[in-house]
Amino acid sequence: MEVLIQSSTAAAVELVAEIIAREVQANPRPVLGLATGRTMESVYARLVEMHRAERLDFSGCRTFNLDEYAGLPGADQHSYRHYMNRLFFHQVNIELRNTHLPHGDAPDLAAECERYERLIQEAGGIDLQLLGIGQSGHIGFNEPPSEANSRTRLVTLAPETIRQNAPLFGADKMPSQAITLGVGTILASQKCLLLATGESKAGIVSRAIEGPVTTAVPASALQLHPHCTVVLDEAAAGALTGAPRKRFD
Ligand code: GLP
């Protein structure tokens, strides 16, 4: 695991956007694994800027998002499909039919999980998986305890996650379940790229990257991945106790 600490949030976001841009430029048909959450909003904003100013070309990309809330149709303003369309897909030259998220409103959610897992395999697997981290230690919506070999499935959200994300739903009720790629599905990606920023993530970041690999902190499974890069700002790196990690700016 490579840990890159940047002196500001903007520099951390810039580095993550550059790593994604490099993948998109190097590979004519990249398969990107994408993430949502507040942290990622500025990553997508930067990629949109790169598309507009530097003609970064997304036309060959296929994308698979990590997760979607159970029960929400893509048209719902709180769905992750809506988030992705608004912040990224509608702003760049990606073909919408090549963008995938689990269907949260599928009539049979177990069958939907199997379909989504199969679709990723048919695309040849994920080349670069972008990840955030939740306060509960989740990646995607893999709440503790999540096994390192878990696959795409329906999960019940941790109370901490509901506390963290409920404000985004305003007066509407946040779903208590979601479909998520499994930890094993994430670990099967060629490369993983985790971004965490801000003091509120410092404790969980230190448990995930310096603590033992445990189902109690699903993100700790990333220590098992052969090509995982973690990008942090100073604040998110604040609780690391080990020797100073690589610093890039
Ligand atoms: C949601 C997503 C996760 C993401 C997390 C972090 O829960 N399902 O994939 O990592 O949010 O959220 P934020 O960036 O808002 O802290």
Coordinates of N, CA and C and ligand atoms in Angstrom, one line a residue:
M1 N 0.9 -1.2 0.0 CA 0.0 0.0 0.0 C 0.9 1.2 0.0
E2 N 0.6 2.1 -0.9 CA 1.4 3.4 -1.0 C 0.5 4.5 -0.4
V3 N 1.0 5.2 0.5 CA 0.3 6.3 1.2 C 0.9 7.6 0.8
L4 N 0.1 8.5 0.2 CA 0.6 9.8 -0.3 C -0.1 10.9 0.5
I5 N 0.7 11.6 1.2 CA 0.1 12.7 2.1 C 0.3 14.0 1.4
Q6 N -0.8 14.8 1.2 CA -0.7 16.1 0.5 C -0.9 17.2 1.5
S7 N -0.4 18.3 1.3 CA -0.4 19.4 2.3 C -1.8 20.1 2.4
S8 N -2.6 19.9 1.3 CA -4.0 20.5 1.4 C -5.0 19.5 0.8
T9 N -6.2 19.8 1.1 CA -7.3 19.0 0.5 C -7.3 19.2 -1.1
A10 N -7.1 20.4 -1.5 CA -7.0 20.7 -3.0 C -5.9 19.9 -3.6
A11 N -4.8 19.8 -3.0 CA -3.7 19.0 -3.6 C -4.0 17.5 -3.6
A12 N -4.7 17.0 -2.6 CA -5.0 15.6 -2.6 C -6.0 15.3 -3.7
V13 N -7.0 16.2 -3.9 CA -8.0 16.0 -4.9 C -7.3 16.1 -6.3
E14 N -6.4 17.0 -6.4 CA -5.7 17.2 -7.7 C -4.9 15.9 -8.1
L15 N -4.2 15.3 -7.1 CA -3.5 14.1 -7.3 C -4.4 13.0 -7.7
V16 N -5.5 12.8 -7.1 CA -6.4 11.7 -7.4 C -7.0 11.9 -8.8
A17 N -7.3 13.2 -9.2 CA -7.8 13.4 -10.5 C -6.8 13.1 -11.5
E18 N -5.5 13.5 -11.2 CA -4.4 13.2 -12.2 C -4.2 11.7 -12.4
I19 N -4.3 10.9 -11.3 CA -4.1 9.4 -11.4 C -5.2 8.9 -12.3
I20 N -6.5 9.4 -12.1 CA -7.6 8.9 -12.9 C -7.4 9.3 -14.4
A21 N -6.9 10.6 -14.6 CA -6.7 11.1 -16.0 C -5.7 10.2 -16.7
R22 N -4.6 9.9 -15.9 CA -3.5 9.0 -16.5 C -4.1 7.7 -17.0
E23 N -4.9 7.1 -16.2 CA -5.5 5.8 -16.5 C -6.4 6.0 -17.8
V24 N -7.2 7.0 -17.8 CA -8.1 7.3 -19.0 C -7.2 7.5 -20.3
Q25 N -6.1 8.2 -20.1 CA -5.3 8.4 -21.3 C -4.5 7.2 -21.8
A26 N -4.1 6.4 -20.8 CA -3.2 5.3 -21.1 C -3.9 4.1 -21.7
N27 N -5.2 4.0 -21.5 CA -6.0 2.8 -21.8 C -7.1 3.2 -22.7
P28 N -7.2 2.6 -23.9 CA -8.3 3.0 -24.9 C -9.7 2.6 -24.4
R29 N -9.8 1.6 -23.6 CA -11.2 1.1 -23.1 C -11.1 0.9 -21.6
P30 N -10.8 2.0 -20.8 CA -10.7 1.7 -19.4 C -12.0 1.4 -18.7
V31 N -11.9 0.5 -17.7 CA -13.1 0.2 -16.9 C -12.8 0.9 -15.5
L32 N -13.5 1.9 -15.2 CA -13.3 2.7 -14.0 C -14.4 2.3 -12.9
G33 N -13.9 2.0 -11.7 CA -14.8 1.8 -10.6 C -15.0 3.2 -9.9
L34 N -16.2 3.6 -9.8 CA -16.4 5.0 -9.3 C -17.1 5.0 -7.9
A35 N -16.9 6.1 -7.2 CA -17.4 6.2 -5.8 C -18.2 7.5 -5.7
T36 N -19.0 7.6 -4.7 CA -19.8 8.8 -4.4 C -19.4 9.3 -3.1
G37 N -20.2 10.2 -2.5 CA -19.9 10.9 -1.2 C -19.4 12.3 -1.4
R38 N -19.4 13.0 -0.4 CA -19.0 14.4 -0.4 C -17.5 14.6 -0.9
T39 N -16.7 13.7 -0.4 CA -15.2 13.8 -0.8 C -15.0 13.8 -2.3
M40 N -15.8 13.0 -3.0 CA -15.6 12.8 -4.4 C -16.1 14.0 -5.3
E41 N -17.0 14.8 -4.7 CA -17.6 15.9 -5.5 C -16.5 16.7 -6.1
S42 N -15.4 17.1 -5.4 CA -14.4 17.9 -6.0 C -13.5 17.1 -7.0
V43 N -13.4 15.8 -6.8 CA -12.7 15.0 -7.8 C -13.4 15.1 -9.2
Y44 N -14.7 14.9 -9.1 CA -15.5 15.0 -10.4 C -15.4 16.4 -11.0
A45 N -15.5 17.4 -10.1 CA -15.4 18.8 -10.6 C -14.1 19.0 -11.3
R46 N -13.0 18.4 -10.8 CA -11.7 18.6 -11.4 C -11.6 17.8 -12.7
L47 N -12.2 16.6 -12.8 CA -12.2 15.8 -14.0 C -13.0 16.5 -15.1
V48 N -14.1 17.2 -14.7 CA -14.9 17.9 -15.7 C -14.1 19.1 -16.2
E49 N -13.4 19.8 -15.3 CA -12.5 20.9 -15.8 C -11.4 20.4 -16.8
M50 N -10.8 19.2 -16.5 CA -9.8 18.6 -17.3 C -10.4 18.3 -18.7
H51 N -11.6 17.8 -18.7 CA -12.3 17.5 -19.9 C -12.5 18.8 -20.8
R52 N -12.9 19.9 -20.1 CA -13.2 21.1 -20.8 C -12.0 21.8 -21.2
A53 N -11.0 21.9 -20.3 CA -9.8 22.7 -20.6 C -8.7 21.9 -21.4
E54 N -8.6 20.7 -21.1 CA -7.5 19.9 -21.6 C -8.0 18.8 -22.5
R55 N -9.3 18.8 -22.8 CA -9.9 17.8 -23.7 C -9.7 16.3 -23.2
L56 N -9.7 16.1 -21.9 CA -9.6 14.8 -21.4 C -10.8 14.0 -22.0
D57 N -10.5 12.9 -22.6 CA -11.5 12.2 -23.4 C -12.0 10.9 -22.7
F58 N -13.3 11.0 -22.3 CA -13.9 9.8 -21.6 C -14.7 8.9 -22.5
S59 N -14.6 9.1 -23.8 CA -15.6 8.4 -24.7 C -15.3 6.9 -24.7
G60 N -14.1 6.5 -24.4 CA -13.8 5.0 -24.4 C -14.1 4.4 -23.0
C61 N -14.5 5.2 -22.0 CA -14.6 4.6 -20.7 C -15.9 3.8 -20.5
R62 N -15.7 2.8 -19.7 CA -16.9 2.1 -19.1 C -16.8 2.3 -17.6
T63 N -17.9 2.5 -16.9 CA -17.8 2.8 -15.5 C -18.8 1.9 -14.7
F64 N -18.4 1.5 -13.5 CA -19.2 0.8 -12.5 C -19.1 1.5 -11.2
N65 N -20.2 1.9 -10.7 CA -20.2 2.6 -9.4 C -20.3 1.5 -8.3
L66 N -19.8 1.9 -7.1 CA -19.7 1.0 -6.0 C -21.0 0.5 -5.4
D67 N -22.0 1.5 -5.4 CA -23.1 1.2 -4.6 C -24.3 2.0 -5.0
E68 N -25.5 1.6 -4.5 CA -26.7 2.4 -4.7 C -27.7 2.1 -3.5
Y69 N -28.5 3.1 -3.2 CA -29.4 2.9 -2.1 C -30.6 2.0 -2.6
A70 N -31.0 1.0 -1.7 CA -32.1 0.1 -2.0 C -33.4 0.9 -2.0
G71 N -34.2 0.6 -3.0 CA -35.5 1.2 -3.1 C -35.6 2.5 -3.9
L72 N -34.4 3.1 -4.2 CA -34.4 4.4 -4.9 C -34.3 4.2 -6.4
P73 N -35.2 4.7 -7.2 CA -35.0 4.7 -8.7 C -33.9 5.7 -9.0
G74 N -33.3 5.5 -10.2 CA -32.2 6.3 -10.6 C -32.7 7.8 -10.8
A75 N -34.0 8.0 -11.0 CA -34.4 9.4 -11.2 C -34.6 10.1 -9.8
D76 N -34.6 9.4 -8.8 CA -34.7 10.0 -7.4 C -33.5 10.9 -7.2
Q77 N -33.7 12.1 -6.7 CA -32.6 13.1 -6.5 C -31.6 12.7 -5.5
H78 N -32.0 11.7 -4.6 CA -31.0 11.2 -3.6 C -30.2 10.0 -4.1
S79 N -30.6 9.5 -5.3 CA -29.9 8.2 -5.7 C -28.5 8.6 -6.2
Y80 N -27.6 7.6 -6.1 CA -26.3 7.8 -6.6 C -26.2 7.9 -8.1
R81 N -27.2 7.3 -8.8 CA -27.3 7.5 -10.3 C -27.5 9.0 -10.5
H82 N -28.3 9.6 -9.8 CA -28.6 11.0 -10.0 C -27.4 11.9 -9.7
Y83 N -26.7 11.5 -8.6 CA -25.4 12.2 -8.2 C -24.4 12.1 -9.4
M84 N -24.2 10.9 -9.9 CA -23.2 10.7 -10.9 C -23.6 11.4 -12.2
N85 N -24.9 11.3 -12.6 CA -25.3 12.0 -13.8 C -25.0 13.5 -13.7
R86 N -25.4 14.1 -12.6 CA -25.4 15.5 -12.4 C -23.9 16.0 -12.3
L87 N -23.1 15.3 -11.5 CA -21.7 15.8 -11.2 C -20.7 15.4 -12.2
F88 N -21.0 14.3 -13.0 CA -20.0 13.8 -13.8 C -20.5 13.4 -15.2
F89 N -21.3 12.4 -15.3 CA -21.6 11.8 -16.6 C -22.2 12.9 -17.6
H90 N -23.1 13.7 -17.1 CA -23.7 14.7 -18.0 C -22.8 15.9 -18.3
Q91 N -21.6 15.9 -17.7 CA -20.7 17.0 -17.9 C -19.5 16.7 -18.8
V92 N -19.4 15.4 -19.1 CA -18.2 14.9 -19.9 C -18.8 14.1 -21.1
N93 N -17.8 13.7 -22.0 CA -18.2 13.0 -23.2 C -18.3 11.4 -23.0
I94 N -18.8 11.0 -21.9 CA -18.9 9.6 -21.7 C -20.3 9.1 -22.2
E95 N -20.3 7.9 -22.8 CA -21.6 7.4 -23.3 C -22.4 6.8 -22.1
L96 N -23.6 7.4 -21.9 CA -24.4 7.0 -20.7 C -24.6 5.5 -20.6
R97 N -24.8 4.9 -21.8 CA -25.0 3.4 -21.8 C -23.8 2.6 -21.3
N98 N -22.7 3.3 -21.2 CA -21.5 2.6 -20.7 C -21.3 2.9 -19.2
T99 N -22.2 3.6 -18.6 CA -22.1 3.9 -17.2 C -23.1 3.0 -16.4
H100 N -22.6 2.4 -15.3 CA -23.4 1.4 -14.6 C -23.4 1.7 -13.1
L101 N -24.6 1.5 -12.6 CA -24.8 1.5 -11.1 C -25.8 0.4 -10.8
P102 N -25.8 -0.2 -9.7 CA -26.8 -1.2 -9.4 C -28.2 -0.5 -9.4
H103 N -29.2 -1.2 -9.8 CA -30.6 -0.6 -9.9 C -31.2 -0.8 -8.5
G104 N -31.3 0.3 -7.8 CA -31.8 0.2 -6.4 C -33.3 -0.1 -6.3
D105 N -34.0 0.1 -7.5 CA -35.4 -0.2 -7.5 C -35.8 -1.5 -8.2
A106 N -34.8 -2.4 -8.4 CA -35.0 -3.7 -9.1 C -36.0 -4.5 -8.3
P107 N -36.9 -5.2 -8.9 CA -37.9 -6.0 -8.2 C -37.3 -7.1 -7.3
D108 N -36.2 -7.7 -7.8 CA -35.5 -8.7 -7.1 C -34.1 -8.3 -6.9
L109 N -33.8 -7.8 -5.6 CA -32.5 -7.2 -5.4 C -31.4 -8.2 -5.4
A110 N -31.7 -9.5 -5.0 CA -30.7 -10.5 -5.0 C -30.2 -10.8 -6.4
A111 N -31.2 -10.9 -7.3 CA -30.9 -11.1 -8.7 C -30.2 -9.9 -9.3
E112 N -30.5 -8.7 -8.9 CA -29.8 -7.5 -9.3 C -28.3 -7.5 -8.9
C113 N -28.0 -8.0 -7.7 CA -26.6 -8.1 -7.3 C -25.9 -9.1 -8.1
E114 N -26.5 -10.2 -8.4 CA -25.8 -11.2 -9.3 C -25.6 -10.6 -10.7
R115 N -26.6 -9.9 -11.2 CA -26.5 -9.3 -12.6 C -25.3 -8.3 -12.6
Y116 N -25.2 -7.5 -11.6 CA -24.2 -6.5 -11.5 C -22.8 -7.1 -11.5
E117 N -22.6 -8.0 -10.6 CA -21.4 -8.7 -10.5 C -20.9 -9.4 -11.8
R118 N -21.9 -10.0 -12.5 CA -21.7 -10.6 -13.8 C -21.2 -9.6 -14.8
L119 N -21.9 -8.4 -14.8 CA -21.7 -7.4 -15.8 C -20.2 -6.9 -15.7
I120 N -19.7 -6.8 -14.4 CA -18.3 -6.4 -14.2 C -17.4 -7.4 -14.8
Q121 N -17.7 -8.7 -14.5 CA -16.8 -9.7 -15.1 C -16.8 -9.7 -16.6
E122 N -18.0 -9.5 -17.2 CA -18.1 -9.5 -18.6 C -17.3 -8.3 -19.2
A123 N -17.2 -7.3 -18.5 CA -16.4 -6.1 -18.9 C -14.9 -6.3 -18.8
G124 N -14.5 -7.5 -18.2 CA -13.1 -7.8 -18.0 C -12.6 -7.4 -16.7
G125 N -13.5 -6.9 -15.7 CA -13.0 -6.5 -14.4 C -12.7 -5.0 -14.4
I126 N -12.5 -4.5 -13.2 CA -12.2 -3.1 -13.0 C -10.7 -2.8 -13.1
D127 N -10.4 -1.8 -13.9 CA -8.9 -1.4 -14.0 C -8.5 -0.5 -12.8
L128 N -9.3 0.5 -12.5 CA -9.0 1.4 -11.4 C -10.2 1.7 -10.6
Q129 N -10.1 1.3 -9.3 CA -11.3 1.5 -8.5 C -11.1 2.7 -7.5
L130 N -11.9 3.7 -7.7 CA -11.8 4.9 -6.8 C -12.6 4.6 -5.5
L131 N -12.1 5.0 -4.4 CA -12.8 4.6 -3.1 C -12.7 5.8 -2.2
G132 N -13.8 6.0 -1.4 CA -13.8 6.9 -0.2 C -13.8 6.0 1.0
I133 N -13.9 6.5 2.1 CA -14.1 5.7 3.4 C -15.1 6.3 4.3
G134 N -16.0 5.5 4.8 CA -17.0 6.0 5.7 C -16.5 6.0 7.2
Q135 N -17.2 6.7 8.0 CA -16.8 6.7 9.5 C -16.8 5.3 10.1
S136 N -17.7 4.5 9.5 CA -17.8 3.1 10.1 C -16.6 2.2 9.6
G137 N -15.8 2.7 8.7 CA -14.7 1.9 8.1 C -15.2 1.3 6.8
H138 N -16.3 1.7 6.3 CA -16.8 1.0 5.1 C -16.1 1.5 3.9
I139 N -16.0 0.6 2.9 CA -15.7 1.0 1.5 C -16.9 0.5 0.7
G140 N -17.3 1.4 -0.3 CA -18.6 1.1 -0.9 C -19.6 1.3 0.3
F141 N -20.5 0.3 0.4 CA -21.3 0.2 1.6 C -21.0 -1.1 2.4
N142 N -19.8 -1.5 2.4 CA -19.4 -2.7 3.1 C -19.2 -2.4 4.6
E143 N -20.3 -2.5 5.3 CA -20.3 -2.2 6.7 C -19.6 -3.3 7.5
P144 N -19.0 -3.0 8.7 CA -18.5 -4.0 9.5 C -19.7 -4.9 10.1
P145 N -19.5 -6.2 10.2 CA -18.3 -7.0 9.7 C -18.5 -7.4 8.2
S146 N -17.6 -7.1 7.4 CA -17.7 -7.5 6.0 C -16.5 -8.4 5.7
E147 N -16.7 -9.5 5.1 CA -15.6 -10.5 4.8 C -14.8 -10.0 3.6
A148 N -13.5 -10.3 3.6 CA -12.6 -9.9 2.5 C -13.0 -10.5 1.2
N149 N -13.7 -11.7 1.3 CA -14.1 -12.3 0.0 C -15.6 -12.1 -0.3
S150 N -16.2 -11.1 0.3 CA -17.6 -10.8 0.0 C -17.8 -10.3 -1.4
R151 N -19.0 -10.6 -1.9 CA -19.3 -10.1 -3.3 C -20.5 -9.2 -3.3
T152 N -20.9 -8.7 -4.4 CA -22.0 -7.7 -4.5 C -23.3 -8.3 -3.8
R153 N -23.8 -7.5 -2.9 CA -24.9 -7.9 -2.1 C -25.7 -6.8 -1.5
L154 N -26.9 -7.2 -1.0 CA -27.7 -6.2 -0.3 C -27.3 -6.1 1.2
V155 N -27.0 -4.9 1.7 CA -26.6 -4.8 3.1 C -27.5 -3.8 3.8
T156 N -27.4 -3.9 5.2 CA -28.1 -3.0 6.0 C -27.1 -2.0 6.5
L157 N -27.4 -0.7 6.4 CA -26.4 0.3 6.7 C -26.2 0.5 8.2
A158 N -25.0 0.8 8.6 CA -24.7 1.0 10.0 C -25.3 2.3 10.6
P159 N -25.6 2.3 11.8 CA -26.2 3.5 12.4 C -25.3 4.7 12.2
E160 N -24.0 4.5 12.2 CA -23.0 5.6 12.0 C -23.2 6.2 10.6
T161 N -23.4 5.3 9.6 CA -23.5 5.7 8.2 C -24.8 6.5 8.0
I162 N -25.8 6.0 8.7 CA -27.1 6.7 8.6 C -27.0 8.1 9.2
R163 N -26.3 8.2 10.3 CA -26.0 9.5 10.9 C -25.2 10.4 10.0
Q164 N -24.2 9.8 9.3 CA -23.3 10.5 8.4 C -24.0 11.0 7.2
N165 N -24.9 10.2 6.6 CA -25.5 10.5 5.3 C -26.9 11.1 5.3
A166 N -27.6 10.9 6.5 CA -29.0 11.3 6.6 C -29.2 12.8 6.2
P167 N -28.2 13.7 6.7 CA -28.4 15.1 6.4 C -28.5 15.4 4.9
L168 N -28.0 14.5 4.0 CA -28.0 14.7 2.6 C -29.5 14.5 2.1
F169 N -30.3 13.8 2.9 CA -31.7 13.5 2.4 C -32.6 14.6 2.9
G170 N -32.2 15.6 3.6 CA -33.0 16.7 4.1 C -34.2 16.1 4.9
A171 N -35.4 16.5 4.4 CA -36.6 16.0 5.2 C -37.0 14.6 4.8
D172 N -36.4 14.1 3.7 CA -36.8 12.8 3.2 C -36.1 11.7 4.0
K173 N -36.7 10.5 4.1 CA -36.2 9.4 4.9 C -35.1 8.7 4.1
M174 N -33.9 8.5 4.7 CA -32.8 7.8 4.1 C -33.1 6.3 4.1
P175 N -32.9 5.6 3.0 CA -33.0 4.2 3.0 C -32.1 3.5 4.0
S176 N -32.5 2.4 4.6 CA -31.6 1.7 5.6 C -30.8 0.6 5.0
Q177 N -31.1 0.3 3.7 CA -30.3 -0.7 3.0 C -29.7 -0.2 1.7
A178 N -28.7 -0.9 1.2 CA -28.1 -0.6 -0.1 C -27.6 -1.8 -0.8
I179 N -27.3 -1.7 -2.1 CA -26.6 -2.7 -2.8 C -25.1 -2.2 -2.9
T180 N -24.2 -3.0 -2.6 CA -22.8 -2.6 -2.7 C -21.9 -3.7 -3.3
L181 N -20.9 -3.3 -4.1 CA -19.9 -4.2 -4.5 C -19.3 -4.8 -3.2
G182 N -18.9 -6.1 -3.3 CA -18.3 -6.7 -2.1 C -16.9 -6.3 -1.9
V183 N -16.3 -6.6 -0.7 CA -14.9 -6.3 -0.5 C -14.1 -7.1 -1.5
G184 N -14.5 -8.4 -1.7 CA -13.8 -9.2 -2.6 C -13.8 -8.7 -4.0
T185 N -15.0 -8.2 -4.4 CA -15.1 -7.6 -5.8 C -14.2 -6.4 -5.9
I186 N -14.1 -5.6 -4.9 CA -13.2 -4.4 -4.9 C -11.8 -4.9 -5.0
L187 N -11.4 -5.9 -4.2 CA -10.0 -6.4 -4.2 C -9.6 -7.0 -5.5
A188 N -10.6 -7.4 -6.3 CA -10.3 -8.0 -7.6 C -9.9 -7.0 -8.6
S189 N -10.1 -5.7 -8.3 CA -9.7 -4.6 -9.3 C -8.2 -4.6 -9.5
Q190 N -7.8 -4.2 -10.7 CA -6.3 -4.2 -10.9 C -5.6 -3.2 -10.0
K191 N -6.3 -2.0 -9.8 CA -5.7 -1.0 -8.9 C -6.8 -0.4 -8.1
C192 N -6.4 0.0 -6.8 CA -7.4 0.7 -6.0 C -6.8 2.1 -5.6
L193 N -7.7 3.1 -5.5 CA -7.2 4.4 -5.2 C -8.2 5.0 -4.2
L194 N -7.7 5.2 -2.9 CA -8.6 5.7 -1.9 C -8.3 7.1 -1.5
L195 N -9.3 7.9 -1.5 CA -9.1 9.3 -1.1 C -9.8 9.6 0.2
A196 N -9.1 10.2 1.2 CA -9.8 10.6 2.4 C -9.3 12.0 2.8
T197 N -10.1 12.9 3.2 CA -9.7 14.2 3.5 C -10.5 14.6 4.8
G198 N -9.8 15.5 5.6 CA -10.5 16.1 6.7 C -10.2 15.3 8.0
E199 N -10.2 16.1 9.1 CA -9.9 15.6 10.4 C -10.9 14.5 10.8
S200 N -12.1 14.6 10.4 CA -13.1 13.6 10.8 C -12.8 12.2 10.4
K201 N -11.9 12.1 9.4 CA -11.6 10.7 8.8 C -10.3 10.2 9.5
A202 N -9.6 11.0 10.3 CA -8.2 10.7 10.7 C -8.2 9.3 11.5
G203 N -9.2 9.2 12.4 CA -9.2 8.0 13.3 C -9.4 6.7 12.4
I204 N -10.4 6.8 11.6 CA -10.7 5.5 10.8 C -9.6 5.3 9.8
V205 N -9.0 6.3 9.2 CA -7.9 6.1 8.3 C -6.8 5.4 9.0
S206 N -6.5 5.8 10.2 CA -5.3 5.1 10.9 C -5.7 3.7 11.2
R207 N -6.9 3.4 11.6 CA -7.3 2.0 11.8 C -7.3 1.2 10.5
A208 N -7.7 1.8 9.4 CA -7.7 1.1 8.2 C -6.3 0.8 7.6
I209 N -5.4 1.7 7.8 CA -4.1 1.5 7.1 C -3.0 1.1 8.0
E210 N -3.2 1.3 9.3 CA -2.1 0.9 10.2 C -2.6 -0.2 11.2
G211 N -3.9 -0.4 11.3 CA -4.4 -1.4 12.2 C -4.3 -2.8 11.6
P212 N -4.8 -3.8 12.4 CA -4.9 -5.1 11.8 C -5.9 -5.2 10.7
V213 N -5.7 -6.2 9.8 CA -6.7 -6.5 8.8 C -7.9 -7.2 9.5
T214 N -9.0 -6.6 9.5 CA -10.1 -7.2 10.3 C -11.5 -6.8 9.6
T215 N -12.4 -7.8 9.7 CA -13.7 -7.5 9.1 C -14.4 -6.4 9.9
A216 N -13.9 -6.0 11.1 CA -14.5 -4.9 11.9 C -14.2 -3.6 11.2
V217 N -13.1 -3.5 10.4 CA -12.8 -2.3 9.6 C -12.7 -2.8 8.1
P218 N -13.8 -2.8 7.4 CA -13.7 -3.4 6.1 C -12.6 -2.8 5.2
A219 N -12.3 -1.5 5.4 CA -11.3 -0.8 4.5 C -9.9 -1.4 4.8
S220 N -9.7 -2.0 5.9 CA -8.4 -2.6 6.2 C -8.0 -3.7 5.3
A221 N -9.0 -4.3 4.6 CA -8.7 -5.3 3.6 C -7.9 -4.8 2.5
L222 N -7.9 -3.5 2.3 CA -7.1 -2.9 1.2 C -5.6 -3.1 1.4
Q223 N -5.2 -3.4 2.7 CA -3.8 -3.7 2.9 C -3.4 -5.0 2.2
L224 N -4.4 -5.8 1.8 CA -4.1 -7.1 1.1 C -3.9 -6.9 -0.4
H225 N -4.3 -5.7 -0.9 CA -4.3 -5.4 -2.3 C -2.9 -5.1 -2.8
P226 N -2.5 -5.7 -3.9 CA -1.1 -5.5 -4.4 C -0.8 -4.1 -5.0
H227 N -1.9 -3.4 -5.4 CA -1.7 -2.1 -6.0 C -2.7 -1.1 -5.5
C228 N -2.5 -0.7 -4.2 CA -3.5 0.2 -3.6 C -2.8 1.5 -3.2
T229 N -3.3 2.6 -3.7 CA -2.7 3.9 -3.4 C -3.7 4.6 -2.5
V230 N -3.3 5.2 -1.4 CA -4.1 6.0 -0.5 C -3.6 7.4 -0.5
V231 N -4.5 8.3 -0.9 CA -4.2 9.8 -0.9 C -4.9 10.5 0.2
L232 N -4.1 11.2 1.0 CA -4.7 11.9 2.2 C -4.3 13.3 2.2
D233 N -5.1 14.2 2.8 CA -4.6 15.5 3.2 C -4.0 15.4 4.6
E234 N -3.3 16.4 5.0 CA -2.6 16.4 6.3 C -3.6 16.1 7.4
A235 N -4.9 16.6 7.3 CA -5.8 16.4 8.4 C -6.2 14.9 8.5
A236 N -6.5 14.3 7.4 CA -6.9 12.9 7.4 C -5.7 12.0 7.8
A237 N -4.5 12.5 7.7 CA -3.3 11.7 8.0 C -2.9 11.9 9.5
G238 N -3.7 12.8 10.2 CA -3.3 13.3 11.5 C -3.2 12.3 12.6
A239 N -3.8 11.1 12.5 CA -3.7 10.1 13.5 C -2.8 9.0 13.2
L240 N -2.1 9.1 12.1 CA -1.1 8.0 11.7 C 0.0 8.0 12.7
T241 N 0.4 6.9 13.2 CA 1.4 6.8 14.2 C 2.8 6.3 13.6
G242 N 2.7 5.7 12.5 CA 3.9 5.1 11.9 C 4.9 6.1 11.4
A243 N 6.0 5.7 10.8 CA 7.0 6.6 10.3 C 6.3 7.4 9.2
P244 N 6.8 8.7 9.1 CA 6.2 9.6 8.1 C 6.1 8.9 6.7
R245 N 5.0 9.0 6.1 CA 4.7 8.3 4.8 C 5.2 9.2 3.7
K246 N 5.1 8.7 2.5 CA 5.6 9.5 1.3 C 4.8 10.8 1.2
R247 N 5.5 11.8 1.0 CA 4.8 13.1 0.8 C 5.1 13.6 -0.6
F248 N 4.1 14.1 -1.3 CA 4.4 14.3 -2.7 C 4.4 15.8 -3.1
D249 N 4.0 16.7 -2.2 CA 4.1 18.1 -2.6 C 4.7 18.9 -1.5
Ligands
GLP1 C1 -20.9 6.9 1.1 C2 -20.5 6.0 0.0 C3 -19.0 5.5 0.3 C4 -18.2 6.7 0.6 C5 -18.7 7.4 1.8 C6 -17.8 8.6 2.2 O1 -21.3 6.2 2.3 N1 -21.3 4.8 -0.1 O2 -18.6 4.9 -0.9 O3 -16.9 6.3 0.8 O4 -20.0 7.9 1.5 O5 -18.6 9.7 2.3 P1 -18.1 11.2 2.4 O6 -17.1 11.4 1.3 O7 -19.3 12.0 2.2 O8 -17.4 11.3 3.7

